[in-house]
Amino acid sequence: MSFNAGSFNAGSFSDRLDRVQPFRVMSLLEVAQAREAAGHDVIHLEIGEPDFPTPAPVIAAGQQALAAGHTRYTPAAGLPALREAIAGHYAEHFGARVDPSRIIVTPGASGALLLASQLLVQRGDRVLMADPTYPCNRHFMALAEAELDTVAVGPDSGWQLDAGLIERHWRDETRLAMLATPSNPTGHTLDAGQIAAVAETVAAHQGALLVDEIYQGLTYDVAPVSAASVAPEAYVVNSFSKYFGMTGWRLGWLVAPEGAVEPLTRLAQNVFLAAPTPSQHAALAAFTPECRDELERRRRELHRRRDALLEGLAGLGLSPSLVPQGAFYLWLDISRYSQDSLTFCRRLLEEENVAITPGIDFAVTGGEHHVRIAFTADIARLEEAVARLGRFLARQSGPSMAERR
């Protein structure tokens, strides 16, 4: 009797999938793109991808790599020259001595998170992380069958999980604490002293620390820092997607303690074999002075966009509780208008063609009355988005949208 894959009952799928929620912004993006195709002028402020193209030196290096035939596998841990370049980046910009052997190059930061989750936790282990956070951070741990202790954070802790909160919420079964700085969706950061305090607290409990630094380099008003400088035993995830502008190239890395390199490499060999070879060769150009100058110009432009958006939203009486110091997001409380952020975002898209992200994608607690706005379009488009949002909010007097549903 032959097996018919099409007749396989969804009820027979792995139970672990029940712990992975859909990323709702992707369905909103699909609707937004359909509206564009129908002729509507949609302003995209929903996806974490600025409108900048990949820097020209990186594209040129990628083209040269293809022309030279660099399309075969690299070692599982990555191209040696790229690992050395990343180590040099830590030394030059953060004063951190990171041996290249401790760097595992991965297919996007997601590959690094996958490796870290599979290495560090197992069924029954507990993981501490801030709420709100990037949803995939929760889901990778859930797929590793760990139990999540999401700690609600707010303005009083700078929208971050600090040492005091970790001490308060640590349990006997806790094995891992996870930070994100700058964070998604709030854009808030931890300084070197705060990271060091967290690392000390976690070590006192004989746990592991995983730090998401995917938006590192994209900071405003504060200097970028790395856990690699102050917490050498931490596992540090980074990416070429955000600061370096290489989203579609799918390239990231993981810095790990020396004793973890062999098992991580073994995992990499079996999970993805190696990161994309042309992307690795292209990324070598990301560390050149020419590329660095362009990346810093873009960071300054994002800073201007942040300030312009803050000013426009303040005129609507809609401002974040704290000004974000990094990434390219604003996390806004919309409870004056709605307790249903998904409906709020859907209606804003349908009525004014502005696409933003519902807070329920990021927050277990409070997401229903928050939204995330990405300042990933130019200032003229941001100003137009604010004008459209103003019209939309002006129509929201009286009962909340949730009550009118």
Coordinates of C-alpha atoms in Angstrom, one line a residue:
M1 CA 0.0 0.0 0.0
S2 CA 1.5 3.3 -1.1
F3 CA 1.7 6.3 1.2
N4 CA -0.3 9.3 0.0
A5 CA 1.3 12.4 1.5
G6 CA -1.8 14.5 0.6
S7 CA -4.0 12.4 2.8
F8 CA -1.8 12.8 5.9
N9 CA -4.0 14.0 8.7
A10 CA -2.9 17.4 10.2
G11 CA -3.9 15.9 13.6
S12 CA -0.9 13.6 13.2
F13 CA 1.6 16.4 12.9
S14 CA 4.2 16.9 15.7
D15 CA 2.8 18.3 18.9
R16 CA 5.6 20.8 19.1
L17 CA 4.0 22.8 16.3
D18 CA 1.2 23.6 18.7
R19 CA 3.6 25.9 20.6
V20 CA 4.6 27.9 17.5
Q21 CA 2.2 30.7 16.8
P22 CA 1.8 32.4 13.4
F23 CA 3.7 35.6 12.7
R24 CA 0.6 37.7 12.0
V25 CA 2.5 40.5 10.4
M26 CA 3.2 38.2 7.4
S27 CA -0.5 37.9 6.7
L28 CA -0.8 41.7 6.9
L29 CA 2.1 42.0 4.5
E30 CA 0.3 39.7 2.1
V31 CA -2.8 41.9 2.2
A32 CA -0.7 45.0 1.8
Q33 CA 1.0 43.6 -1.2
A34 CA -2.4 42.6 -2.7
R35 CA -3.6 46.2 -2.2
E36 CA -0.5 47.5 -3.9
A37 CA -1.1 45.2 -6.8
A38 CA -4.7 46.6 -7.0
G39 CA -3.3 50.1 -7.4
H40 CA -3.4 51.4 -3.8
D41 CA -0.5 53.5 -2.5
V42 CA 0.6 51.5 0.6
I43 CA 3.2 52.8 3.0
H44 CA 5.1 49.8 4.5
L45 CA 6.1 50.3 8.1
E46 CA 5.5 46.7 9.2
I47 CA 8.5 44.6 8.2
G48 CA 12.0 44.9 9.8
E49 CA 13.7 45.7 6.5
P50 CA 14.8 49.3 5.6
D51 CA 14.4 50.6 2.1
F52 CA 18.2 50.7 1.6
P53 CA 19.7 48.3 -0.9
T54 CA 22.6 46.0 0.0
P55 CA 25.8 48.2 0.0
A56 CA 27.5 48.3 -3.4
P57 CA 30.8 46.8 -2.1
V58 CA 29.0 43.8 -0.8
I59 CA 27.1 43.3 -4.1
A60 CA 30.4 43.6 -6.0
A61 CA 32.1 41.1 -3.8
G62 CA 29.2 38.6 -4.2
Q63 CA 29.4 39.0 -8.0
Q64 CA 33.1 38.4 -8.0
A65 CA 32.7 35.3 -5.8
L66 CA 30.2 33.9 -8.3
A67 CA 32.4 34.7 -11.2
A68 CA 35.4 33.1 -9.5
G69 CA 33.4 29.9 -8.9
H70 CA 33.1 30.2 -5.1
T71 CA 29.9 28.1 -5.0
R72 CA 31.1 25.0 -3.2
Y73 CA 30.7 24.2 0.5
T74 CA 32.7 26.0 3.1
P75 CA 33.6 24.4 6.4
A76 CA 30.5 24.0 8.6
A77 CA 31.6 26.8 11.0
G78 CA 32.1 29.1 8.1
L79 CA 34.8 30.6 5.8
P80 CA 38.0 31.0 7.8
A81 CA 38.6 34.5 6.4
L82 CA 35.1 35.6 7.4
R83 CA 35.4 34.3 10.9
E84 CA 38.7 36.2 11.2
A85 CA 37.0 39.4 9.9
I86 CA 34.2 39.1 12.4
A87 CA 36.8 38.6 15.2
G88 CA 38.5 41.8 13.9
H89 CA 35.3 43.6 14.0
Y90 CA 34.8 42.8 17.7
A91 CA 38.4 43.9 18.5
E92 CA 38.2 47.2 16.5
H93 CA 34.8 48.4 17.6
F94 CA 34.2 46.8 21.0
G95 CA 37.6 46.1 22.4
A96 CA 36.7 42.4 22.7
R97 CA 39.2 39.6 22.1
V98 CA 37.2 36.9 20.4
D99 CA 39.2 34.0 18.9
P100 CA 37.9 33.3 15.4
S101 CA 37.5 29.7 16.4
R102 CA 34.7 30.7 18.7
I103 CA 32.7 32.1 15.8
I104 CA 30.2 29.9 14.0
V105 CA 28.8 31.4 10.7
T106 CA 25.2 30.5 10.2
P107 CA 22.3 30.9 7.6
G108 CA 20.9 34.1 9.1
A109 CA 20.7 34.8 12.8
S110 CA 17.9 32.3 12.8
G111 CA 20.5 29.6 12.2
A112 CA 22.4 30.8 15.2
L113 CA 19.4 30.8 17.4
L114 CA 18.5 27.3 16.3
L115 CA 22.0 26.0 17.1
A116 CA 22.0 27.8 20.5
S117 CA 18.5 26.5 21.5
Q118 CA 19.4 22.9 20.5
L119 CA 22.6 23.0 22.5
L120 CA 21.5 24.7 25.6
V121 CA 18.0 23.5 26.6
Q122 CA 16.0 20.4 26.5
R123 CA 12.6 19.1 27.6
G124 CA 11.6 20.5 31.1
D125 CA 14.3 23.2 31.2
R126 CA 13.0 26.7 31.8
V127 CA 14.1 29.8 29.8
L128 CA 13.8 33.4 31.0
M129 CA 13.2 36.2 28.4
A130 CA 11.6 39.6 28.3
D131 CA 8.0 40.2 27.2
P132 CA 7.7 41.7 24.6
T133 CA 10.4 40.1 22.4
Y134 CA 10.9 38.9 18.9
P135 CA 8.4 35.9 18.7
C136 CA 10.9 33.5 17.1
N137 CA 13.1 33.8 20.2
R138 CA 10.2 32.2 22.1
H139 CA 9.4 29.7 19.4
F140 CA 13.0 28.4 19.0
M141 CA 13.0 27.5 22.7
A142 CA 9.5 26.0 22.4
L143 CA 10.7 23.8 19.6
A144 CA 13.5 22.6 21.8
E145 CA 10.7 21.6 24.2
A146 CA 11.8 24.1 26.9
E147 CA 9.3 25.9 29.2
L148 CA 9.2 29.7 28.8
D149 CA 9.0 32.1 31.6
T150 CA 8.3 35.4 29.8
V151 CA 8.8 38.4 32.2
A152 CA 6.7 41.4 31.5
V153 CA 8.9 44.5 31.2
G154 CA 8.1 48.1 30.8
P155 CA 9.5 51.6 31.1
D156 CA 10.6 51.1 34.7
S157 CA 13.2 48.6 33.5
G158 CA 13.9 50.3 30.2
W159 CA 11.8 47.6 28.4
Q160 CA 14.6 45.2 29.2
L161 CA 15.2 42.1 31.4
D162 CA 17.7 43.2 34.0
A163 CA 19.7 41.4 36.7
G164 CA 17.0 42.1 39.4
L165 CA 14.2 40.7 37.3
I166 CA 16.3 37.6 36.5
E167 CA 17.1 37.0 40.1
R168 CA 13.5 37.4 41.0
H169 CA 12.2 35.0 38.4
W170 CA 14.9 32.3 38.3
R171 CA 13.7 28.9 39.3
D172 CA 15.4 25.6 40.1
E173 CA 14.7 24.4 36.6
T174 CA 15.9 27.5 34.8
R175 CA 18.8 26.8 32.6
L176 CA 18.9 29.9 30.3
A177 CA 18.3 33.6 30.3
M178 CA 18.0 35.5 27.0
L179 CA 18.6 39.2 26.4
A180 CA 18.0 41.3 23.2
T181 CA 19.9 44.6 22.9
P182 CA 18.8 46.6 21.0
S183 CA 15.5 44.9 21.3
N184 CA 12.8 44.1 18.8
P185 CA 10.1 45.5 19.1
T186 CA 10.9 48.3 21.6
G187 CA 14.3 49.4 20.3
H188 CA 15.8 49.7 23.8
T189 CA 19.3 48.8 24.9
L190 CA 21.3 47.6 27.8
D191 CA 24.7 49.2 28.6
A192 CA 27.9 47.2 29.3
G193 CA 27.4 47.4 33.1
Q194 CA 23.8 46.1 32.9
I195 CA 24.9 43.2 30.7
A196 CA 27.8 42.4 33.0
A197 CA 25.4 42.4 36.0
V198 CA 23.0 40.0 34.2
A199 CA 25.9 37.7 33.3
E200 CA 27.1 37.6 36.9
T201 CA 23.6 36.8 38.1
V202 CA 23.1 34.0 35.6
A203 CA 26.6 32.6 36.4
A204 CA 25.7 32.5 40.1
H205 CA 22.8 30.3 39.3
Q206 CA 25.1 28.1 37.0
G207 CA 22.9 29.0 34.0
A208 CA 23.7 30.0 30.4
L209 CA 23.2 33.5 28.9
L210 CA 22.2 34.0 25.3
V211 CA 22.3 37.6 23.9
D212 CA 20.5 38.6 20.7
E213 CA 22.6 41.5 19.2
I214 CA 21.0 41.3 15.8
Y215 CA 20.5 45.1 15.7
Q216 CA 23.9 45.9 17.1
G217 CA 25.4 49.0 15.4
L218 CA 22.0 50.6 14.9
T219 CA 22.1 52.8 18.0
Y220 CA 21.2 56.5 18.5
D221 CA 22.4 58.7 21.3
V222 CA 24.3 55.8 22.9
A223 CA 27.4 53.9 21.8
P224 CA 26.9 50.3 20.6
V225 CA 28.1 47.6 23.1
S226 CA 28.6 43.9 22.9
A227 CA 28.2 41.2 25.5
A228 CA 31.4 39.7 24.0
S229 CA 33.3 42.6 25.8
V230 CA 31.9 42.0 29.3
A231 CA 30.5 38.5 29.4
P232 CA 33.0 36.1 27.7
E233 CA 31.0 33.0 28.6
A234 CA 27.8 34.3 26.9
Y235 CA 26.5 33.0 23.7
V236 CA 26.1 36.0 21.3
V237 CA 23.9 36.0 18.2
N238 CA 24.4 38.6 15.4
S239 CA 23.4 39.0 11.8
F240 CA 24.5 40.6 8.6
S241 CA 20.8 41.5 7.9
K242 CA 20.2 44.7 9.9
Y243 CA 23.2 47.0 10.3
F244 CA 25.0 45.5 7.3
G245 CA 21.9 45.6 5.0
M246 CA 22.1 42.0 3.8
T247 CA 18.6 40.6 4.6
G248 CA 18.1 38.3 1.7
W249 CA 21.7 37.0 1.8
R250 CA 20.7 35.0 4.9
L251 CA 23.9 35.2 6.9
G252 CA 24.5 35.5 10.6
W253 CA 26.9 34.2 13.3
L254 CA 27.1 32.9 16.8
V255 CA 29.9 33.6 19.3
A256 CA 30.3 30.8 21.7
P257 CA 32.5 29.8 24.7
E258 CA 35.4 27.7 23.6
G259 CA 34.1 24.5 25.1
A260 CA 30.9 24.8 23.0
V261 CA 32.5 25.1 19.6
E262 CA 32.8 21.4 18.9
P263 CA 29.2 20.4 19.7
L264 CA 27.9 23.5 17.8
T265 CA 30.0 22.6 14.8
R266 CA 28.6 19.1 15.0
L267 CA 25.1 20.5 15.1
A268 CA 25.8 22.8 12.2
Q269 CA 27.1 19.9 10.1
N270 CA 23.9 18.1 10.5
V271 CA 21.3 20.9 10.5
F272 CA 22.4 23.1 7.6
L273 CA 25.9 21.8 6.6
A274 CA 27.2 25.3 6.0
A275 CA 26.0 28.9 5.4
P276 CA 25.6 30.1 1.8
T277 CA 29.1 30.3 0.2
P278 CA 28.5 33.3 -2.1
S279 CA 27.0 35.2 0.8
Q280 CA 30.0 34.5 3.0
H281 CA 32.4 35.9 0.4
A282 CA 30.2 38.9 -0.2
A283 CA 30.2 39.6 3.6
L284 CA 33.9 40.1 3.7
A285 CA 33.4 43.4 2.0
A286 CA 31.0 44.5 4.8
F287 CA 34.1 45.3 7.0
T288 CA 35.9 47.5 4.5
P289 CA 36.3 51.2 5.2
E290 CA 34.2 52.1 2.1
C291 CA 31.3 49.9 3.2
R292 CA 31.6 51.1 6.8
D293 CA 31.3 54.7 5.7
E294 CA 28.1 53.9 3.8
L295 CA 26.6 51.9 6.7
E296 CA 27.3 54.8 9.1
R297 CA 25.6 57.2 6.7
R298 CA 22.5 54.9 6.8
R299 CA 22.6 54.7 10.6
R300 CA 22.5 58.5 10.7
E301 CA 19.6 58.6 8.3
L302 CA 17.7 56.1 10.5
H303 CA 18.4 58.4 13.4
R304 CA 16.8 61.3 11.5
R305 CA 13.9 59.2 10.6
R306 CA 13.4 58.2 14.2
D307 CA 13.3 61.8 15.3
A308 CA 11.0 62.9 12.5
L309 CA 8.5 60.1 13.3
L310 CA 8.7 60.9 17.0
E311 CA 7.9 64.5 16.3
G312 CA 5.0 63.7 14.0
L313 CA 3.5 61.2 16.4
A314 CA 3.8 63.6 19.3
G315 CA 1.6 66.0 17.4
L316 CA -1.0 63.2 17.4
G317 CA -0.6 62.7 21.2
L318 CA 0.9 59.2 20.4
S319 CA 4.4 58.8 21.7
P320 CA 6.4 55.8 23.1
S321 CA 6.9 55.7 26.9
L322 CA 10.6 55.9 26.3
V323 CA 12.6 57.1 23.3
P324 CA 14.2 54.0 21.7
Q325 CA 18.0 54.1 21.6
G326 CA 18.4 51.5 18.8
A327 CA 17.0 49.3 16.0
F328 CA 14.4 51.0 13.8
Y329 CA 11.1 50.6 15.7
L330 CA 8.7 52.4 17.9
W331 CA 6.6 50.5 20.4
L332 CA 3.3 52.4 20.9
D333 CA 0.5 52.1 23.4
I334 CA -2.8 52.4 21.5
S335 CA -5.1 51.6 24.4
R336 CA -6.8 55.0 24.0
Y337 CA -8.1 53.8 20.7
S338 CA -8.3 50.0 20.9
Q339 CA -7.7 46.8 22.9
D340 CA -7.4 44.8 19.8
S341 CA -4.1 45.6 18.0
L342 CA -4.7 43.2 15.1
T343 CA -8.0 44.8 14.3
F344 CA -6.5 48.2 14.6
C345 CA -3.7 47.3 12.2
R346 CA -6.1 45.7 9.7
R347 CA -8.4 48.7 9.7
L348 CA -5.5 51.1 9.3
L349 CA -4.3 49.2 6.3
E350 CA -7.8 48.9 4.8
E351 CA -8.8 52.5 5.4
E352 CA -5.6 54.5 5.0
N353 CA -3.1 52.1 3.3
V354 CA -0.6 52.2 6.1
A355 CA 0.9 48.9 7.2
I356 CA 2.2 48.5 10.8
T357 CA 2.5 45.4 13.1
P358 CA 0.1 44.3 15.8
G359 CA 1.7 44.0 19.3
I360 CA 0.3 40.6 19.8
D361 CA 3.0 39.3 17.5
F362 CA 5.6 40.3 20.2
A363 CA 4.0 40.5 23.6
V364 CA 2.3 37.7 25.6
T365 CA 1.0 40.4 28.0
G366 CA -0.1 43.8 26.7
G367 CA 0.3 43.1 23.0
E368 CA -3.4 43.6 22.4
H369 CA -3.0 47.4 23.0
H370 CA 0.4 48.0 21.5
V371 CA 1.7 48.3 17.9
R372 CA 5.1 48.4 16.4
I373 CA 6.0 51.0 13.7
A374 CA 9.2 50.5 11.7
F375 CA 10.8 53.7 10.5
T376 CA 12.1 51.9 7.4
A377 CA 10.7 54.4 4.8
D378 CA 12.1 57.8 4.0
I379 CA 11.1 60.9 5.9
A380 CA 8.6 62.1 3.3
R381 CA 6.8 58.7 3.4
L382 CA 6.9 58.7 7.2
E383 CA 5.3 62.2 7.2
E384 CA 2.6 61.0 4.9
A385 CA 2.0 57.9 7.1
V386 CA 1.6 60.2 10.2
A387 CA -1.0 62.3 8.3
R388 CA -2.9 59.2 7.3
L389 CA -2.7 57.8 10.9
G390 CA -4.0 61.2 12.1
R391 CA -7.0 60.9 9.9
F392 CA -7.6 57.4 11.1
L393 CA -7.3 58.2 14.8
A394 CA -9.7 61.2 14.4
R395 CA -12.4 58.7 13.4
Q396 CA -11.9 56.6 16.5
S397 CA -13.8 58.7 19.0
G398 CA -16.5 57.1 21.0
P399 CA -16.5 53.4 21.8
S400 CA -13.3 51.5 21.1
M401 CA -12.9 49.5 18.0
A402 CA -13.0 46.3 20.0
E403 CA -16.4 47.3 21.4
R404 CA -17.7 48.1 17.9
R405 CA -16.8 44.7 16.4

